[in-house]
XYZ file of C-alpha atoms in Angstrom:
644
model
C -33.234 25.280 -5.175
C -37.156 24.249 -3.991
C -37.951 21.288 -3.222
C -35.606 17.837 -4.181
C -37.144 15.487 -1.885
C -40.581 15.743 -4.058
C -38.289 14.968 -7.329
C -37.874 10.666 -8.520
C -36.288 9.770 -10.569
C -37.843 8.352 -13.946
C -37.905 4.406 -13.094
C -39.003 3.153 -16.477
C -36.156 4.264 -18.525
C -33.916 3.012 -15.574
C -34.725 -0.299 -13.762
C -32.153 -1.607 -13.088
C -31.368 -0.922 -9.721
C -28.332 -1.379 -7.653
C -29.621 -4.581 -5.320
C -29.192 -5.139 -2.188
C -27.327 -8.398 -1.128
C -28.445 -11.341 0.269
C -27.751 -11.340 3.991
C -25.126 -14.147 4.884
C -23.313 -15.879 8.088
C -21.724 -13.758 10.236
C -19.141 -16.887 10.861
C -19.551 -17.583 7.261
C -18.364 -13.938 6.481
C -15.519 -13.939 8.142
C -15.079 -17.518 7.280
C -14.035 -15.962 3.174
C -12.645 -12.690 4.663
C -9.480 -14.576 6.787
C -9.610 -17.272 4.258
C -8.113 -14.221 1.160
C -6.357 -12.783 4.214
C -4.239 -15.211 4.715
C -4.567 -17.941 1.932
C -5.273 -15.816 -0.991
C -3.556 -19.258 -3.027
C -6.318 -21.435 -1.454
C -3.229 -23.634 -0.866
C -5.909 -26.507 1.161
C -7.622 -27.978 -2.605
C -4.712 -30.215 -4.034
C -6.306 -32.279 -0.490
C -9.511 -32.045 -0.827
C -11.782 -34.883 -2.710
C -8.818 -37.573 -1.326
C -7.560 -40.301 -0.008
C -6.548 -40.502 3.984
C -2.382 -42.538 2.434
C -2.871 -39.688 -1.195
C -3.314 -36.746 1.357
C -0.467 -37.729 3.830
C 1.904 -38.467 0.608
C 0.909 -34.605 -0.401
C 1.573 -32.837 3.462
C 5.359 -34.311 2.404
C 5.007 -32.755 -0.960
C 4.410 -29.984 0.256
C 7.181 -28.905 2.565
C 9.207 -31.172 1.119
C 9.519 -30.789 -2.463
C 12.286 -33.526 -3.171
C 10.590 -36.069 -2.656
C 8.393 -35.022 -6.034
C 10.893 -34.479 -8.395
C 14.032 -36.419 -7.158
C 11.218 -39.466 -8.777
C 11.801 -38.425 -12.127
C 15.484 -37.266 -11.815
C 17.591 -38.160 -14.373
C 21.335 -38.224 -15.430
C 21.780 -35.691 -18.030
C 19.579 -33.094 -15.505
C 23.252 -34.188 -12.316
C 24.925 -33.060 -15.315
C 23.644 -29.849 -16.055
C 23.302 -29.335 -11.506
C 26.964 -30.957 -11.257
C 28.769 -28.324 -13.850
C 25.756 -24.905 -12.208
C 26.877 -27.062 -8.576
C 30.919 -26.862 -8.981
C 30.860 -24.097 -10.245
C 28.885 -21.668 -6.899
C 30.606 -24.142 -5.142
C 34.235 -21.705 -6.215
C 31.968 -18.757 -5.089
C 30.598 -19.578 -1.877
C 34.231 -20.887 -0.646
C 35.582 -18.220 -0.837
C 32.320 -16.243 0.157
C 32.004 -17.453 2.732
C 34.877 -16.905 5.348
C 35.247 -13.381 3.947
C 31.125 -12.907 4.899
C 31.687 -14.452 8.256
C 34.744 -12.318 8.652
C 32.318 -9.052 8.005
C 30.988 -10.984 10.922
C 33.244 -11.027 13.127
C 32.798 -15.360 13.673
C 36.142 -17.292 13.229
C 36.086 -17.702 8.668
C 35.936 -21.716 9.515
C 32.410 -20.566 9.993
C 31.649 -19.326 6.451
C 32.787 -23.153 4.925
C 30.630 -24.755 8.241
C 26.946 -22.902 6.746
C 27.557 -23.315 3.098
C 27.433 -27.515 3.852
C 25.102 -27.714 6.118
C 21.430 -25.356 5.026
C 22.105 -25.620 1.566
C 21.610 -29.804 2.275
C 18.395 -28.404 4.470
C 17.328 -26.087 1.336
C 17.383 -28.694 -1.034
C 14.634 -30.781 -0.535
C 12.763 -28.567 1.410
C 13.387 -26.004 -0.659
C 11.215 -24.802 -4.205
C 13.188 -22.411 -5.833
C 15.247 -24.190 -8.647
C 17.480 -21.489 -9.007
C 18.431 -19.883 -5.643
C 22.446 -21.050 -4.476
C 22.287 -20.225 -0.686
C 24.882 -19.061 1.679
C 26.030 -16.656 4.019
C 25.441 -12.946 2.981
C 26.932 -9.361 3.549
C 24.543 -7.259 4.363
C 23.420 -9.741 7.229
C 26.641 -10.789 8.103
C 26.417 -6.620 8.674
C 23.738 -6.621 10.628
C 25.595 -9.475 13.467
C 28.689 -7.648 14.022
C 27.157 -4.435 13.972
C 24.043 -5.204 16.511
C 25.807 -8.083 18.498
C 29.848 -6.066 18.902
C 26.914 -3.091 20.734
C 26.920 -5.590 22.961
C 29.864 -8.385 22.783
C 33.436 -7.536 22.668
C 34.171 -10.448 19.973
C 37.429 -9.682 19.968
C 37.381 -9.603 24.204
C 34.698 -12.363 24.859
C 35.335 -14.742 21.373
C 33.071 -17.233 22.769
C 30.558 -15.978 23.732
C 29.696 -13.485 20.613
C 30.228 -16.719 18.551
C 27.116 -18.409 21.408
C 24.604 -15.459 21.103
C 25.149 -15.143 16.757
C 24.331 -19.249 16.962
C 21.052 -17.706 19.432
C 20.228 -14.388 16.929
C 20.595 -17.092 13.881
C 18.830 -19.329 16.195
C 15.498 -16.602 16.318
C 16.152 -16.061 12.840
C 15.314 -19.526 11.441
C 12.668 -19.229 13.875
C 11.279 -16.432 13.310
C 11.042 -16.412 9.440
C 9.148 -19.928 9.865
C 6.472 -19.308 11.855
C 5.742 -16.177 10.087
C 5.460 -19.063 7.321
C 3.022 -21.109 8.995
C 0.786 -18.513 10.098
C 1.007 -17.515 6.640
C 2.256 -13.458 7.811
C 4.506 -13.116 4.999
C 2.380 -9.928 3.305
C 4.791 -8.448 6.908
C 7.598 -8.876 4.408
C 5.738 -6.205 2.357
C 6.572 -3.317 4.304
C 9.447 -2.986 2.886
C 8.883 -1.436 -0.126
C 11.286 -1.662 -3.313
C 12.290 2.294 -2.369
C 13.555 1.103 1.404
C 15.421 -1.666 -0.453
C 17.187 -0.056 -2.927
C 18.450 2.847 -0.365
C 18.574 0.124 2.385
C 21.252 -2.100 0.087
C 22.646 0.727 -1.316
C 23.514 2.044 2.258
C 24.540 -1.310 3.881
C 26.684 -1.644 0.424
C 28.467 1.226 1.248
C 28.942 0.874 5.016
C 31.025 -2.445 4.135
C 33.015 -1.768 1.708
C 34.275 1.123 4.072
C 34.571 -1.216 6.262
C 36.983 -3.046 4.038
C 39.045 -0.117 4.862
C 40.791 -2.104 7.661
C 42.031 -5.183 5.018
C 42.399 -3.078 2.517
C 44.958 -0.588 4.340
C 46.951 -3.451 6.578
C 45.778 -2.019 9.655
C 44.927 -3.646 13.340
C 42.651 -1.382 15.314
C 39.652 -0.008 13.918
C 36.971 0.993 14.431
C 33.556 -1.116 15.381
C 30.623 1.778 14.429
C 29.487 1.532 10.674
C 28.482 5.685 10.426
C 30.717 7.155 7.512
C 32.501 9.663 10.206
C 33.559 7.545 12.771
C 35.529 5.125 9.978
C 36.654 8.335 8.625
C 38.288 9.261 11.639
C 39.639 6.118 12.245
C 41.382 5.619 8.725
C 42.481 8.740 8.834
C 43.948 8.586 12.549
C 46.162 6.040 11.754
C 48.164 7.530 8.758
C 51.439 6.119 10.392
C 50.291 2.551 10.293
C 48.562 1.953 6.681
C 50.955 0.029 5.189
C 52.284 0.114 1.172
C 51.997 -4.106 0.742
C 47.832 -4.290 0.925
C 46.512 -1.873 0.108
C 48.957 -2.132 -3.510
C 47.864 -5.921 -3.147
C 44.178 -5.265 -1.682
C 44.063 -2.660 -5.638
C 45.437 -5.068 -7.462
C 43.361 -8.276 -7.015
C 39.660 -6.177 -6.364
C 40.717 -4.579 -10.027
C 40.943 -7.676 -11.338
C 38.083 -8.886 -10.074
C 36.498 -5.496 -11.030
C 37.740 -6.895 -14.517
C 35.891 -10.523 -14.418
C 33.657 -8.919 -13.494
C 32.864 -7.065 -16.650
C 34.055 -9.109 -18.324
C 31.391 -11.142 -17.304
C 28.381 -9.152 -17.288
C 29.331 -7.898 -20.818
C 29.803 -11.438 -22.156
C 27.137 -13.676 -20.206
C 28.609 -17.471 -21.963
C 31.826 -16.415 -20.035
C 30.054 -15.903 -16.208
C 33.055 -18.989 -15.244
C 34.943 -16.530 -15.781
C 33.231 -13.957 -12.813
C 32.555 -16.919 -10.455
C 35.966 -18.541 -10.824
C 37.237 -15.140 -10.123
C 37.279 -15.118 -6.371
C 38.816 -18.891 -5.366
C 41.731 -18.382 -8.251
C 41.956 -14.434 -6.466
C 42.718 -16.822 -3.019
C 45.098 -18.579 -4.901
C 46.871 -16.673 -5.693
C 47.652 -14.289 -2.566
C 47.927 -17.119 -0.983
C 50.975 -18.667 -3.103
C 52.283 -14.931 -2.951
C 51.863 -15.261 0.827
C 53.645 -18.310 1.236
C 56.879 -17.484 -1.909
C 58.015 -13.926 -0.360
C 57.118 -14.691 2.871
C 54.599 -11.714 3.717
C 53.617 -12.704 6.457
C 56.203 -11.944 7.737
C 56.028 -7.828 6.229
C 52.809 -7.171 7.779
C 50.710 -8.956 5.582
C 47.333 -10.225 7.970
C 46.284 -13.849 6.909
C 43.251 -16.049 8.411
C 46.231 -18.463 10.122
C 44.888 -21.960 10.672
C 41.303 -23.573 9.540
C 40.364 -26.708 11.763
C 39.636 -29.407 9.870
C 35.964 -31.454 10.169
C 32.563 -30.922 9.476
C 30.235 -28.621 11.666
C 30.701 -29.430 15.477
C 27.358 -29.133 16.796
C 26.603 -25.894 18.653
C 23.311 -26.804 20.451
C 24.403 -26.605 23.682
C 25.353 -22.881 22.825
C 22.800 -21.120 22.893
C 22.144 -18.381 25.004
C 18.776 -17.354 26.477
C 20.192 -16.227 29.538
C 19.991 -12.693 30.036
C 20.655 -10.086 29.116
C 21.529 -11.417 25.946
C 18.806 -12.919 25.006
C 17.411 -10.333 24.012
C 20.139 -8.930 22.550
C 19.314 -11.783 20.417
C 16.439 -11.772 19.431
C 16.588 -7.979 18.473
C 19.472 -9.231 16.186
C 17.495 -12.316 14.964
C 14.728 -10.316 14.232
C 15.995 -7.987 12.064
C 18.353 -9.743 9.675
C 15.484 -12.697 9.597
C 13.521 -9.886 8.070
C 16.172 -8.927 5.672
C 17.135 -12.228 4.487
C 13.412 -13.686 3.633
C 13.345 -9.852 1.849
C 16.133 -10.602 -0.659
C 16.210 -14.943 -0.313
C 12.524 -14.471 -1.857
C 13.123 -11.208 -4.724
C 15.913 -13.233 -5.518
C 13.870 -16.899 -6.324
C 10.934 -15.145 -7.406
C 12.870 -13.346 -9.980
C 14.853 -15.883 -11.106
C 11.333 -18.139 -10.936
C 10.108 -15.701 -13.444
C 12.478 -16.790 -16.145
C 11.644 -19.619 -16.261
C 7.698 -19.316 -16.127
C 7.235 -21.343 -12.691
C 6.233 -20.398 -9.366
C 7.134 -20.357 -6.113
C 5.769 -19.959 -2.901
C 6.408 -17.418 -0.348
C 4.808 -18.249 3.178
C 6.315 -22.104 1.589
C 9.557 -21.058 1.173
C 10.331 -18.737 4.711
C 9.897 -22.699 5.934
C 12.408 -24.165 4.347
C 14.658 -20.830 5.335
C 13.447 -21.114 8.364
C 13.987 -25.099 9.241
C 17.478 -24.430 7.685
C 18.661 -21.378 9.888
C 17.856 -23.268 12.713
C 19.067 -26.453 11.593
C 22.205 -24.515 10.964
C 22.629 -22.490 14.651
C 22.454 -26.404 16.316
C 24.889 -27.102 14.261
C 27.631 -24.642 14.395
C 26.072 -21.842 11.006
C 25.074 -18.593 11.271
C 22.715 -16.734 9.580
C 21.965 -17.751 4.974
C 19.303 -16.942 2.922
C 19.887 -16.535 -1.787
C 22.443 -14.156 -2.483
C 21.693 -13.049 -6.149
C 25.252 -13.529 -6.806
C 26.059 -17.253 -6.226
C 22.642 -17.378 -7.042
C 23.490 -15.658 -10.743
C 25.794 -17.410 -11.571
C 24.007 -21.318 -10.761
C 21.420 -19.708 -13.066
C 23.978 -18.827 -15.500
C 25.643 -22.005 -15.479
C 22.152 -24.478 -16.090
C 21.440 -25.473 -13.069
C 17.989 -27.567 -12.899
C 16.970 -28.109 -9.669
C 18.129 -27.848 -6.010
C 20.375 -30.620 -6.400
C 22.832 -27.266 -7.424
C 23.496 -26.828 -3.414
C 23.702 -29.649 -3.056
C 26.729 -30.307 -5.478
C 28.351 -27.247 -3.642
C 27.813 -28.676 -0.149
C 29.587 -31.236 -1.082
C 32.872 -29.128 -2.954
C 32.399 -27.552 0.572
C 32.652 -30.870 2.660
C 35.695 -32.226 0.795
C 37.148 -29.349 1.056
C 36.114 -29.531 5.553
C 37.766 -32.669 5.203
C 41.181 -32.232 3.191
C 41.562 -28.280 2.172
C 41.719 -26.013 4.867
C 45.344 -25.846 5.925
C 45.338 -24.222 2.245
C 44.032 -21.171 3.902
C 46.248 -20.525 6.541
C 48.271 -17.942 3.858
C 45.641 -16.790 2.630
C 46.093 -12.556 2.572
C 43.221 -10.882 4.819
C 43.404 -8.970 1.728
C 42.184 -10.975 -0.317
C 39.260 -11.052 1.687
C 38.546 -7.399 1.650
C 38.968 -7.021 -2.295
C 36.540 -9.874 -2.762
C 33.519 -8.279 -0.484
C 34.407 -5.227 -2.213
C 33.970 -6.364 -5.413
C 30.820 -8.210 -4.686
C 29.073 -5.735 -2.693
C 29.708 -3.364 -5.368
C 27.049 -4.206 -7.032
C 24.027 -3.417 -5.166
C 24.650 0.254 -5.073
C 22.320 0.471 -8.041
C 22.187 3.794 -9.241
C 19.884 2.942 -11.970
C 17.250 2.769 -9.305
C 17.689 5.163 -7.791
C 17.777 7.179 -11.705
C 14.296 5.914 -11.918
C 12.756 6.516 -8.608
C 13.170 10.169 -8.286
C 11.765 10.357 -12.439
C 8.911 8.472 -11.331
C 7.937 8.752 -8.053
C 10.200 11.499 -5.976
C 8.607 9.863 -2.932
C 9.495 6.979 -3.103
C 13.450 8.549 -4.361
C 13.214 10.490 -0.892
C 12.610 6.864 0.868
C 14.900 5.749 -0.298
C 18.206 8.218 0.447
C 16.163 8.162 4.003
C 17.522 4.604 3.984
C 21.071 5.319 1.941
C 21.989 8.657 4.384
C 20.654 6.845 7.850
C 22.746 3.601 7.084
C 25.994 5.511 6.144
C 25.045 8.307 8.329
C 23.537 6.669 11.766
C 23.389 3.749 11.815
C 21.892 -0.476 10.025
C 19.618 -0.458 12.024
C 18.880 3.364 11.955
C 18.485 3.857 8.410
C 16.533 0.666 8.131
C 14.339 2.243 10.929
C 13.846 6.061 9.021
C 12.720 4.029 5.862
C 10.298 1.488 7.298
C 8.637 4.434 9.349
C 8.731 6.746 6.222
C 7.146 4.392 3.636
C 4.901 2.995 6.754
C 4.100 6.658 6.958
C 2.904 7.422 3.371
C 0.574 4.077 3.881
C -0.454 5.706 6.308
C -0.881 8.865 4.847
C -2.716 7.123 1.684
C -5.495 5.943 3.323
C -5.766 8.195 6.043
C -5.742 11.389 2.840
C -7.885 9.777 0.115
C -7.417 11.248 -2.967
C -11.364 12.604 -3.919
C -11.743 13.640 -7.791
C -14.104 15.656 -10.266
C -15.685 13.363 -12.944
C -16.665 14.447 -16.002
C -18.513 14.150 -19.742
C -15.908 12.069 -22.901
C -18.148 14.355 -26.096
C -19.962 11.340 -28.055
C -19.957 9.018 -24.414
C -21.243 7.239 -21.705
C -17.369 7.754 -19.708
C -16.938 9.624 -17.045
C -13.336 10.365 -16.527
C -11.460 12.921 -13.868
C -11.265 16.056 -15.754
C -7.795 16.886 -13.813
C -6.345 14.557 -16.976
C -8.734 14.714 -19.512
C -8.711 18.063 -20.558
C -11.191 17.166 -23.325
C -14.445 15.791 -19.748
C -16.646 18.312 -19.722
C -18.997 19.365 -16.199
C -22.743 18.852 -16.589
C -24.888 21.638 -15.664
C -25.595 21.617 -12.780
C -24.824 18.274 -11.336
C -21.186 18.143 -9.451
C -19.871 14.323 -10.180
C -16.973 12.575 -7.156
C -15.330 9.629 -7.558
C -14.412 7.977 -4.258
C -10.575 6.384 -4.981
C -10.092 4.320 -1.700
C -12.022 2.298 0.701
C -13.453 4.465 3.742
C -12.915 3.836 7.370
C -12.610 5.766 10.661
C -8.709 7.283 9.902
C -10.677 9.032 6.145
C -13.822 9.598 7.541
C -14.067 13.012 8.835
C -11.632 14.140 6.167
C -13.729 13.583 3.491
C -16.787 14.519 4.150
C -15.069 17.345 4.877
C -13.354 17.305 1.620
C -16.423 17.052 0.027
C -18.085 20.205 1.578
C -15.701 22.035 0.198
C -16.349 20.512 -3.063
C -20.271 21.682 -2.671
C -19.079 24.585 -1.807
C -16.775 26.125 -4.715
C -19.623 24.605 -7.171
C -21.529 26.568 -5.964
C -20.182 29.436 -5.353
C -19.153 28.663 -8.878
C -22.639 27.850 -10.503
C -24.723 30.423 -10.933
C -28.623 30.998 -12.459
C -29.718 27.599 -14.041
C -26.744 26.507 -14.252
C -26.896 26.210 -9.892
C -25.687 23.120 -8.229
C -28.963 20.883 -7.364
C -27.033 17.427 -7.928
C -24.530 15.566 -5.996
C -23.044 11.719 -7.693
C -20.732 10.099 -5.871
C -19.429 8.182 -7.066
C -18.108 4.762 -5.098
C -17.082 1.938 -7.708
C -13.173 2.188 -5.986
C -14.282 1.724 -2.195
C -14.139 -1.958 -1.852
C -14.460 -1.396 2.291
C -16.429 0.642 4.405
C -16.910 1.274 8.167
C -19.281 2.418 10.504
C -17.820 5.144 9.949
C -17.466 5.579 6.318
C -21.813 4.767 7.101
C -21.977 7.373 9.478
C -19.561 10.386 6.790
C -22.787 9.130 3.531
C -25.259 10.435 6.560
C -24.272 13.105 7.169
C -22.727 14.655 3.699
C -27.005 12.362 3.306
C -27.628 15.559 5.810
C -25.318 18.451 4.630
C -27.249 18.388 1.178
C -30.596 18.329 2.544
C -29.826 21.181 3.878
C -28.442 23.640 1.207
C -31.220 21.842 -0.992
C -28.937 19.190 -3.006
C -29.812 15.536 -3.713
C -27.377 13.240 -2.400
C -27.403 10.905 -5.927
C -24.795 6.801 -4.927
C -23.314 5.449 -8.223
C -22.069 2.031 -8.623
C -21.722 0.786 -4.743
C -20.138 -2.257 -3.820
C -21.525 -4.989 -2.608
C -20.443 -4.786 0.557
C -21.916 -0.848 0.858
C -25.200 -1.668 0.170
C -25.394 -3.791 2.838
C -24.525 -2.051 5.556
C -26.112 1.142 4.396
C -28.978 -0.561 5.324
C -28.258 -2.359 8.192
C -27.959 0.967 8.861
C -30.470 2.387 8.014
C -28.969 5.507 5.394
C -29.901 3.656 2.198
C -33.375 4.597 3.370
C -32.583 7.929 4.322
C -30.829 8.684 0.766
C -33.483 6.572 -1.275
C -32.975 3.082 -2.681
C -34.330 5.334 -6.025
C -30.866 6.603 -5.980
C -29.341 4.736 -6.491
C -27.653 3.949 -9.328
C -25.478 1.426 -11.447
C -23.739 3.595 -13.161
C -22.728 7.365 -13.068
C -23.859 7.673 -16.433
C -27.355 6.175 -15.490
C -27.361 8.934 -12.358
C -26.203 11.717 -14.597
C -29.141 9.998 -16.985
C -31.889 10.839 -14.163
C -30.570 13.718 -12.921
C -30.683 15.061 -16.178
C -34.111 14.127 -17.040
C -34.941 15.754 -13.745
C -33.513 18.876 -15.267
C -35.203 19.017 -18.379
C -38.543 18.770 -16.336
C -37.946 21.287 -14.089
C -37.192 23.062 -16.936
C -40.377 22.214 -19.394
C -42.926 23.155 -16.056
C -41.120 26.358 -15.190
C -40.741 25.666 -12.077
C -37.049 25.103 -10.184
C -35.520 22.085 -9.292
């Protein structure tokens, strides 16, 4: 190899150079980056060039969307919302009671939580289809996390107060995340994580219902598979055949109605009414057969009346404040992930947009208000929202209708639930939760991405064999590890020329792509940071060594072209890496060439004098320009009989 530094590309043929962007004040750049990070949707643009009163009205509409749609609300729209609201109320009432029992809370709290939070969401929520209420997985989390510190049987009042406090912290966390525009934090719960976690939680919930299905009086507070199975089979002599038969019959009825409604969607109301029908039939059966005195456990007395205030019940004293805070944050994240995902899904079906951060503020506010009115954690469950959507809801007014139906129940109908058998509630929970085990999604993960499948499986096994918190921690840890590996070990690939074109593509993807003699073209497929700079330097050096060993004579490696088109950002460690690669190529007599660097890369190379060391004449707009220039130099060397 000769002296490549003396060679200069032909300026007359390749006159388009990559410019160095004009310098911008640091504060301007910082503000622009901050805005792009926290305000990508630019929510303040609607306030520009508006008068003071108009800005106030727009601000109220932003936080209270009901002000926007209420003035145009009509009787025809209310008719649709009325039907939808009554339909979801028939589902919300039995599910609310069931999920409160799942959380080891008084059953009446399930009705309280289906009354106040939906009213708050109707005013603040931006989804037209979300039906607010209690859900199974957060209920299980509350029972699991609080139950480790406080026994709901021995200290029911303290357990209840800490549950209210955890709900308050969950709401505070959700509202804070929304106000600070930190919604991207929820994105760390990947799709694979959610699929595995939800399936594991659903399995655990179903196993927990064996207590009610078998009529057991005592049951383990642990949620792992081994403990539950040990608790079930160590009490074989206490199994109640009456409860088992009753539970299996109602579970079969609920699953059949669910299948029927999925097969013929226009009959959605069949599965929606099935839980309330089961409660009614079960209560009548127990009352007429006096089954309460023959081993069938019932709900018992439910207090009539509206939600009592619970602000004075919040517990901020040690040592319970920490368990309430931990439970609140974890359940708040899960509730956010589910509620926002459900809201966005139905918004996509109806072709409208919801603001994730605004939804977080709405969820947070309704849970904080709920914690002060004897409610526990609520969000937008998929099953209830799907019924709301299929029932033809038009606005969030369907939540108000549901709340009115629950209000009537609280004031007049609670005594009717006295004879409701617990086994029916267990059947309702199993029928509702079994849909969270998404086998199809797991199979798709296996086919598309084995690593994602491992994340999903890790979350599932962690929940089923360990605990809900363990499964969530395992899944999030694996997901974060994968992100770190993507950042720390970015992909670098060799590019080749597609015949009869100026396109350069990966040779491992395009078999027809041809290497350019004497030229090695590498592409970096990620930003360059301190975490991957050393790896990239070593990987590029290895590519060069391998290419040098495999090429001989006149085809020996003369030029190294680095395609930086995918390098959106770079830090000082990345700049140092480029400088070290330049020194390495100089030592081996290879010319270092850059193609398609972005504005940030150019600015930082210019500021650090690396641009001067490489030479602006060796930085090209495209890979094709760089290769053409190098090829021109190689041909010139051959004509002169000299080594390049």
